[in-house]
PDB file of C-alpha atoms in Angstrom:
ATOM      1  CA  ASP A 859     101.437 329.864  77.578  1.00  0.00           C
ATOM      2  CA  ILE A 860     101.670 332.063  80.784  1.00  0.00           C
ATOM      3  CA  GLN A 861     102.630 329.563  84.007  1.00  0.00           C
ATOM      4  CA  MET A 862     101.095 330.518  87.754  1.00  0.00           C
ATOM      5  CA  THR A 863     102.937 329.053  90.407  1.00  0.00           C
ATOM      6  CA  GLN A 864     101.567 329.674  94.512  1.00  0.00           C
ATOM      7  CA  SER A 865     104.008 328.827  97.679  1.00  0.00           C
ATOM      8  CA  PRO A 866     103.475 327.603  99.556  1.00  0.00           C
ATOM      9  CA  SER A 867     101.247 324.260  98.362  1.00  0.00           C
ATOM     10  CA  SER A 868     100.271 324.078 101.979  1.00  0.00           C
ATOM     11  CA  LEU A 869     100.128 326.428 104.642  1.00  0.00           C
ATOM     12  CA  SER A 870      99.513 325.788 108.448  1.00  0.00           C
ATOM     13  CA  ALA A 871      99.172 328.927 110.685  1.00  0.00           C
ATOM     14  CA  SER A 872      97.251 329.988 114.149  1.00  0.00           C
ATOM     15  CA  VAL A 873      93.948 331.660 114.903  1.00  0.00           C
ATOM     16  CA  GLY A 874      94.577 335.647 114.319  1.00  0.00           C
ATOM     17  CA  ASP A 875      97.904 334.949 112.197  1.00  0.00           C
ATOM     18  CA  ARG A 876      98.597 337.270 109.285  1.00  0.00           C
ATOM     19  CA  VAL A 877      99.029 334.655 106.424  1.00  0.00           C
ATOM     20  CA  THR A 878     100.622 335.741 103.055  1.00  0.00           C
ATOM     21  CA  ILE A 879     100.034 333.187  99.974  1.00  0.00           C
ATOM     22  CA  THR A 880     102.193 334.211  97.225  1.00  0.00           C
ATOM     23  CA  CYS A 881     101.942 334.074  93.133  1.00  0.00           C
ATOM     24  CA  ARG A 882     104.249 334.656  90.462  1.00  0.00           C
ATOM     25  CA  ALA A 883     103.502 334.993  86.507  1.00  0.00           C
ATOM     26  CA  SER A 884     106.282 333.111  83.988  1.00  0.00           C
ATOM     27  CA  GLN A 885     106.254 336.392  82.220  1.00  0.00           C
ATOM     28  CA  GLY A 886     104.378 340.048  83.327  1.00  0.00           C
ATOM     29  CA  ILE A 887     100.698 339.894  83.348  1.00  0.00           C
ATOM     30  CA  ASN A 888     100.240 343.662  84.517  1.00  0.00           C
ATOM     31  CA  ASN A 889      96.794 342.991  86.871  1.00  0.00           C
ATOM     32  CA  ASN A 890      95.072 340.636  85.295  1.00  0.00           C
ATOM     33  CA  LEU A 891      95.396 338.444  88.375  1.00  0.00           C
ATOM     34  CA  ALA A 892      92.334 337.155  90.623  1.00  0.00           C
ATOM     35  CA  TRP A 893      92.177 334.655  93.609  1.00  0.00           C
ATOM     36  CA  TYR A 894      89.671 332.309  94.754  1.00  0.00           C
ATOM     37  CA  GLN A 895      88.344 330.676  98.130  1.00  0.00           C
ATOM     38  CA  GLN A 896      87.838 326.823  97.484  1.00  0.00           C
ATOM     39  CA  LYS A 897      86.655 325.045 100.313  1.00  0.00           C
ATOM     40  CA  PRO A 898      86.475 321.109 100.756  1.00  0.00           C
ATOM     41  CA  GLY A 899      83.731 320.668  98.480  1.00  0.00           C
ATOM     42  CA  LYS A 900      82.420 323.391  98.258  1.00  0.00           C
ATOM     43  CA  VAL A 901      82.335 325.898  94.735  1.00  0.00           C
ATOM     44  CA  PRO A 902      85.288 328.396  93.946  1.00  0.00           C
ATOM     45  CA  LYS A 903      84.492 331.607  95.079  1.00  0.00           C
ATOM     46  CA  LEU A 904      86.090 335.228  93.670  1.00  0.00           C
ATOM     47  CA  LEU A 905      87.512 336.832  96.731  1.00  0.00           C
ATOM     48  CA  VAL A 906      89.883 339.194  94.978  1.00  0.00           C
ATOM     49  CA  TYR A 907      89.818 340.168  90.899  1.00  0.00           C
ATOM     50  CA  ALA A 908      92.388 342.975  89.507  1.00  0.00           C
ATOM     51  CA  ALA A 909      95.465 341.877  91.499  1.00  0.00           C
ATOM     52  CA  SER A 910      93.870 343.975  94.594  1.00  0.00           C
ATOM     53  CA  THR A 911      90.258 344.715  93.738  1.00  0.00           C
ATOM     54  CA  LEU A 912      87.987 343.038  96.933  1.00  0.00           C
ATOM     55  CA  GLN A 913      85.060 341.254  95.814  1.00  0.00           C
ATOM     56  CA  SER A 914      81.598 342.130  96.667  1.00  0.00           C
ATOM     57  CA  GLY A 915      81.085 341.106 100.561  1.00  0.00           C
ATOM     58  CA  VAL A 916      84.198 339.061 100.943  1.00  0.00           C
ATOM     59  CA  PRO A 917      85.304 340.783 104.469  1.00  0.00           C
ATOM     60  CA  SER A 918      87.575 343.151 104.629  1.00  0.00           C
ATOM     61  CA  ARG A 919      90.731 341.052 106.175  1.00  0.00           C
ATOM     62  CA  PHE A 920      91.791 339.717 102.954  1.00  0.00           C
ATOM     63  CA  SER A 921      93.231 341.942 100.567  1.00  0.00           C
ATOM     64  CA  GLY A 922      95.219 341.409  97.267  1.00  0.00           C
ATOM     65  CA  GLY A 923      98.305 343.102  96.171  1.00  0.00           C
ATOM     66  CA  GLY A 924     100.910 342.732  93.066  1.00  0.00           C
ATOM     67  CA  SER A 925     101.346 343.723  89.440  1.00  0.00           C
ATOM     68  CA  GLY A 926     103.896 342.279  86.942  1.00  0.00           C
ATOM     69  CA  THR A 927     104.711 338.857  87.759  1.00  0.00           C
ATOM     70  CA  ASP A 928     104.579 339.078  91.375  1.00  0.00           C
ATOM     71  CA  PHE A 929     101.209 338.955  93.450  1.00  0.00           C
ATOM     72  CA  THR A 930     100.221 338.316  96.991  1.00  0.00           C
ATOM     73  CA  LEU A 931      97.121 337.100  99.075  1.00  0.00           C
ATOM     74  CA  SER A 932      96.702 338.380 102.253  1.00  0.00           C
ATOM     75  CA  ILE A 933      94.546 337.374 105.158  1.00  0.00           C
ATOM     76  CA  SER A 934      95.586 340.138 108.079  1.00  0.00           C
ATOM     77  CA  SER A 935      94.155 338.129 111.179  1.00  0.00           C
ATOM     78  CA  LEU A 936      93.626 334.141 110.083  1.00  0.00           C
ATOM     79  CA  GLN A 937      89.480 333.208 111.213  1.00  0.00           C
ATOM     80  CA  PRO A 938      88.744 329.478 111.550  1.00  0.00           C
ATOM     81  CA  GLU A 939      85.966 329.731 108.643  1.00  0.00           C
ATOM     82  CA  ASP A 940      89.161 330.710 106.446  1.00  0.00           C
ATOM     83  CA  VAL A 941      90.497 327.008 106.067  1.00  0.00           C
ATOM     84  CA  ALA A 942      90.380 326.117 102.431  1.00  0.00           C
ATOM     85  CA  THR A 943      92.449 325.968  99.582  1.00  0.00           C
ATOM     86  CA  TYR A 944      93.453 328.982  97.548  1.00  0.00           C
ATOM     87  CA  TYR A 945      93.788 329.495  93.414  1.00  0.00           C
ATOM     88  CA  CYS A 946      95.652 332.827  91.618  1.00  0.00           C
ATOM     89  CA  GLN A 947      94.038 333.028  88.347  1.00  0.00           C
ATOM     90  CA  TYR A 948      95.479 334.937  85.103  1.00  0.00           C
ATOM     91  CA  TYR A 949      92.744 336.037  82.783  1.00  0.00           C
ATOM     92  CA  LYS A 950      93.348 337.671  79.764  1.00  0.00           C
ATOM     93  CA  SER A 951      90.388 338.597  77.169  1.00  0.00           C
ATOM     94  CA  ALA A 952      90.379 338.851  73.078  1.00  0.00           C
ATOM     95  CA  PRO A 953      91.317 335.546  72.885  1.00  0.00           C
ATOM     96  CA  PRO A 954      90.569 334.910  75.625  1.00  0.00           C
ATOM     97  CA  GLU A 955      93.187 332.695  78.227  1.00  0.00           C
ATOM     98  CA  ILE A 956      92.669 331.912  81.563  1.00  0.00           C
ATOM     99  CA  THR A 957      95.186 329.733  83.906  1.00  0.00           C
ATOM    100  CA  PHE A 958      95.069 328.876  86.942  1.00  0.00           C
ATOM    101  CA  GLY A 959      97.878 328.295  89.625  1.00  0.00           C
ATOM    102  CA  GLN A 960      98.304 324.631  91.343  1.00  0.00           C
ATOM    103  CA  GLY A 961      96.353 325.816  95.142  1.00  0.00           C
ATOM    104  CA  THR A 962      97.676 326.376  98.742  1.00  0.00           C
ATOM    105  CA  ARG A 963      96.103 324.789 100.688  1.00  0.00           C
ATOM    106  CA  LEU A 964      95.810 326.683 103.927  1.00  0.00           C
ATOM    107  CA  GLU A 965      94.797 324.866 107.839  1.00  0.00           C
ATOM    108  CA  ILE A 966      94.516 325.604 111.264  1.00  0.00           C
ATOM    109  CA  LYS A 967      97.181 325.302 113.756  1.00  0.00           C
TER     110      LYS A 967
ATOM    111  CA  GLN B 428      69.680 336.243  91.484  1.00  0.00           C
ATOM    112  CA  VAL B 429      71.891 334.392  88.659  1.00  0.00           C
ATOM    113  CA  GLN B 430      72.625 330.308  89.307  1.00  0.00           C
ATOM    114  CA  LEU B 431      73.751 327.779  87.112  1.00  0.00           C
ATOM    115  CA  GLN B 432      72.610 324.470  87.102  1.00  0.00           C
ATOM    116  CA  GLU B 433      75.197 321.778  85.172  1.00  0.00           C
ATOM    117  CA  SER B 434      73.483 318.526  83.585  1.00  0.00           C
ATOM    118  CA  ASP B 435      74.566 315.429  85.271  1.00  0.00           C
ATOM    119  CA  SER B 436      76.851 312.943  82.752  1.00  0.00           C
ATOM    120  CA  GLY B 437      77.912 310.682  86.033  1.00  0.00           C
ATOM    121  CA  LEU B 438      79.523 307.431  84.307  1.00  0.00           C
ATOM    122  CA  ILE B 439      81.135 307.383  80.423  1.00  0.00           C
ATOM    123  CA  LYS B 440      83.253 305.244  78.701  1.00  0.00           C
ATOM    124  CA  PRO B 441      87.110 305.603  77.163  1.00  0.00           C
ATOM    125  CA  SER B 442      86.193 307.135  74.009  1.00  0.00           C
ATOM    126  CA  GLU B 443      82.835 308.441  73.916  1.00  0.00           C
ATOM    127  CA  THR B 444      81.852 311.568  74.390  1.00  0.00           C
ATOM    128  CA  LEU B 445      81.482 313.932  77.051  1.00  0.00           C
ATOM    129  CA  SER B 446      78.168 316.058  76.577  1.00  0.00           C
ATOM    130  CA  LEU B 447      77.037 318.529  79.665  1.00  0.00           C
ATOM    131  CA  THR B 448      74.808 321.706  79.831  1.00  0.00           C
ATOM    132  CA  CYS B 449      74.693 324.906  81.821  1.00  0.00           C
ATOM    133  CA  ALA B 450      70.666 326.032  81.987  1.00  0.00           C
ATOM    134  CA  VAL B 451      71.653 329.337  83.247  1.00  0.00           C
ATOM    135  CA  SER B 452      68.343 331.232  85.511  1.00  0.00           C
ATOM    136  CA  GLY B 453      68.327 335.068  86.119  1.00  0.00           C
ATOM    137  CA  ASP B 454      70.189 336.227  83.680  1.00  0.00           C
ATOM    138  CA  SER B 455      69.823 335.769  80.149  1.00  0.00           C
ATOM    139  CA  ILE B 456      72.012 334.761  78.089  1.00  0.00           C
ATOM    140  CA  ASN B 457      71.077 336.574  74.672  1.00  0.00           C
ATOM    141  CA  THR B 458      71.671 340.538  76.388  1.00  0.00           C
ATOM    142  CA  GLY B 459      75.276 339.865  76.294  1.00  0.00           C
ATOM    143  CA  GLY B 460      77.719 341.443  78.588  1.00  0.00           C
ATOM    144  CA  HIS B 461      78.807 338.259  80.376  1.00  0.00           C
ATOM    145  CA  SER B 462      81.044 334.941  78.885  1.00  0.00           C
ATOM    146  CA  TRP B 463      79.870 331.851  79.596  1.00  0.00           C
ATOM    147  CA  SER B 464      82.602 328.931  80.689  1.00  0.00           C
ATOM    148  CA  TRP B 465      83.375 325.917  81.668  1.00  0.00           C
ATOM    149  CA  ILE B 466      85.937 324.967  84.422  1.00  0.00           C
ATOM    150  CA  ARG B 467      86.807 321.298  85.622  1.00  0.00           C
ATOM    151  CA  GLN B 468      88.677 319.659  88.613  1.00  0.00           C
ATOM    152  CA  PRO B 469      90.016 316.460  89.028  1.00  0.00           C
ATOM    153  CA  PRO B 470      90.137 314.797  91.849  1.00  0.00           C
ATOM    154  CA  GLY B 471      92.764 316.310  94.440  1.00  0.00           C
ATOM    155  CA  LYS B 472      93.734 318.595  92.040  1.00  0.00           C
ATOM    156  CA  ALA B 473      93.669 321.992  90.147  1.00  0.00           C
ATOM    157  CA  LEU B 474      91.671 323.906  88.421  1.00  0.00           C
ATOM    158  CA  GLU B 475      91.650 324.014  84.888  1.00  0.00           C
ATOM    159  CA  TRP B 476      89.616 326.504  82.029  1.00  0.00           C
ATOM    160  CA  ILE B 477      88.202 324.574  79.374  1.00  0.00           C
ATOM    161  CA  GLY B 478      86.869 327.195  77.075  1.00  0.00           C
ATOM    162  CA  SER B 479      84.195 330.419  76.986  1.00  0.00           C
ATOM    163  CA  ILE B 480      81.298 331.070  74.830  1.00  0.00           C
ATOM    164  CA  TYR B 481      80.788 334.739  74.000  1.00  0.00           C
ATOM    165  CA  HIS B 482      77.937 336.243  73.764  1.00  0.00           C
ATOM    166  CA  SER B 483      78.964 337.317  70.009  1.00  0.00           C
ATOM    167  CA  GLY B 484      78.462 333.149  69.977  1.00  0.00           C
ATOM    168  CA  SER B 485      82.738 333.064  69.116  1.00  0.00           C
ATOM    169  CA  SER B 486      84.046 330.041  71.101  1.00  0.00           C
ATOM    170  CA  TYR B 487      87.855 329.721  72.675  1.00  0.00           C
ATOM    171  CA  TYR B 488      89.262 326.733  73.861  1.00  0.00           C
ATOM    172  CA  ASN B 489      91.692 325.944  76.247  1.00  0.00           C
ATOM    173  CA  LYS B 490      94.747 324.594  73.654  1.00  0.00           C
ATOM    174  CA  SER B 491      96.129 321.081  75.731  1.00  0.00           C
ATOM    175  CA  LEU B 492      91.874 320.286  75.095  1.00  0.00           C
ATOM    176  CA  LYS B 493      91.196 322.636  71.585  1.00  0.00           C
ATOM    177  CA  SER B 494      90.732 319.610  69.370  1.00  0.00           C
ATOM    178  CA  ARG B 495      88.362 317.874  72.009  1.00  0.00           C
ATOM    179  CA  VAL B 496      86.234 320.509  72.882  1.00  0.00           C
ATOM    180  CA  THR B 497      83.193 322.355  71.530  1.00  0.00           C
ATOM    181  CA  ILE B 498      80.831 324.673  73.322  1.00  0.00           C
ATOM    182  CA  LEU B 499      77.616 326.214  72.005  1.00  0.00           C
ATOM    183  CA  VAL B 500      75.113 328.323  73.519  1.00  0.00           C
ATOM    184  CA  ASP B 501      71.286 328.040  73.031  1.00  0.00           C
ATOM    185  CA  ARG B 502      69.435 331.033  73.200  1.00  0.00           C
ATOM    186  CA  SER B 503      66.090 329.497  73.493  1.00  0.00           C
ATOM    187  CA  GLU B 504      66.981 326.725  76.423  1.00  0.00           C
ATOM    188  CA  ASN B 505      68.882 330.091  77.697  1.00  0.00           C
ATOM    189  CA  GLN B 506      71.559 327.765  78.564  1.00  0.00           C
ATOM    190  CA  PHE B 507      74.692 326.481  76.442  1.00  0.00           C
ATOM    191  CA  SER B 508      77.080 323.276  76.361  1.00  0.00           C
ATOM    192  CA  LEU B 509      79.959 321.222  76.006  1.00  0.00           C
ATOM    193  CA  LYS B 510      81.016 318.514  74.734  1.00  0.00           C
ATOM    194  CA  LEU B 511      84.505 316.766  74.916  1.00  0.00           C
ATOM    195  CA  THR B 512      85.335 313.578  72.871  1.00  0.00           C
ATOM    196  CA  SER B 513      87.590 310.646  73.330  1.00  0.00           C
ATOM    197  CA  VAL B 514      87.514 310.983  76.472  1.00  0.00           C
ATOM    198  CA  THR B 515      90.075 308.901  78.791  1.00  0.00           C
ATOM    199  CA  ALA B 516      90.072 308.682  81.956  1.00  0.00           C
ATOM    200  CA  ALA B 517      92.044 312.045  82.903  1.00  0.00           C
ATOM    201  CA  ASP B 518      89.199 313.475  81.658  1.00  0.00           C
ATOM    202  CA  THR B 519      87.072 312.185  85.358  1.00  0.00           C
ATOM    203  CA  ALA B 520      86.680 315.425  87.187  1.00  0.00           C
ATOM    204  CA  VAL B 521      83.951 318.096  88.295  1.00  0.00           C
ATOM    205  CA  TYR B 522      82.965 319.921  85.609  1.00  0.00           C
ATOM    206  CA  PHE B 523      81.749 323.474  86.925  1.00  0.00           C
ATOM    207  CA  CYS B 524      80.323 326.114  83.856  1.00  0.00           C
ATOM    208  CA  ALA B 525      80.471 329.509  85.615  1.00  0.00           C
ATOM    209  CA  ARG B 526      80.004 333.374  84.445  1.00  0.00           C
ATOM    210  CA  ASP B 527      82.492 336.167  84.748  1.00  0.00           C
ATOM    211  CA  LYS B 528      81.933 340.078  86.149  1.00  0.00           C
ATOM    212  CA  ASN B 529      81.464 341.928  83.070  1.00  0.00           C
ATOM    213  CA  ILE B 530      83.072 342.830  79.472  1.00  0.00           C
ATOM    214  CA  TRP B 531      85.504 344.237  81.914  1.00  0.00           C
ATOM    215  CA  ASN B 532      86.621 341.395  83.848  1.00  0.00           C
ATOM    216  CA  HIS B 533      86.112 338.452  80.880  1.00  0.00           C
ATOM    217  CA  GLY B 534      87.633 335.537  82.607  1.00  0.00           C
ATOM    218  CA  VAL B 535      87.386 336.696  86.368  1.00  0.00           C
ATOM    219  CA  PHE B 536      84.347 333.799  87.604  1.00  0.00           C
ATOM    220  CA  ASP B 537      81.835 335.103  90.369  1.00  0.00           C
ATOM    221  CA  VAL B 538      79.203 332.749  89.679  1.00  0.00           C
ATOM    222  CA  TRP B 539      79.221 329.125  88.921  1.00  0.00           C
ATOM    223  CA  GLY B 540      77.952 325.889  89.274  1.00  0.00           C
ATOM    224  CA  LEU B 541      77.581 323.742  92.361  1.00  0.00           C
ATOM    225  CA  GLY B 542      79.159 321.689  89.663  1.00  0.00           C
ATOM    226  CA  THR B 543      78.973 318.055  88.540  1.00  0.00           C
ATOM    227  CA  VAL B 544      80.803 314.884  88.873  1.00  0.00           C
ATOM    228  CA  VAL B 545      82.063 312.932  85.366  1.00  0.00           C
ATOM    229  CA  SER B 546      83.874 309.686  85.925  1.00  0.00           C
ATOM    230  CA  VAL B 547      84.984 308.118  82.661  1.00  0.00           C
ATOM    231  CA  SER B 548      86.022 304.142  83.341  1.00  0.00           C
ATOM    232  CA  SER B 549      85.065 301.189  81.436  1.00  0.00           C
TER     233      SER B 549
END
């Protein structure tokens, strides 16, 4: 089974900073990678899928990149409302296999 | 606008069976094009995929839960369900139902229910 490892597990940055979260797959997954944002007590929100495609309505300061085993989620200019836990997710269909990373908690310094 | 609403289960005892339903509004399970899934999140922990059911009625499960999980569709009620047998404290979690984007992105979840808290305790 494919394992997804995120780093760092937590991160503190200042408003306006560029922030990057990394997700590594235990084996190559092409671009079958999504990113979600989960604010405290809230439902996960889809940010990026197919590694780099921004979901409709997501602010352009978010971007995804990578392929194969190494992926990134970047926020170009951190805003207070971006405080959340971010999860990467591997997905495959036929038959489906879905694995989430352990999460990265992002806080404002 | 598509909305998903999980039923309540609340507190259940160890060894009992957890049963949840997810009512779908604003979309029809019968039209195809999406799979319908259950995902859970133990307190303070990461998300865990439980399983998915496709329009065909075929269901697929997380290998770690496969022996205890059943996901079914009720097309007449436009809802799908989750049964998890022989629960333990480790099954305590918020349970979410979710819909994926489309047939080209099965497993990318763009619509989620609000979640329902399930506590397993004697």
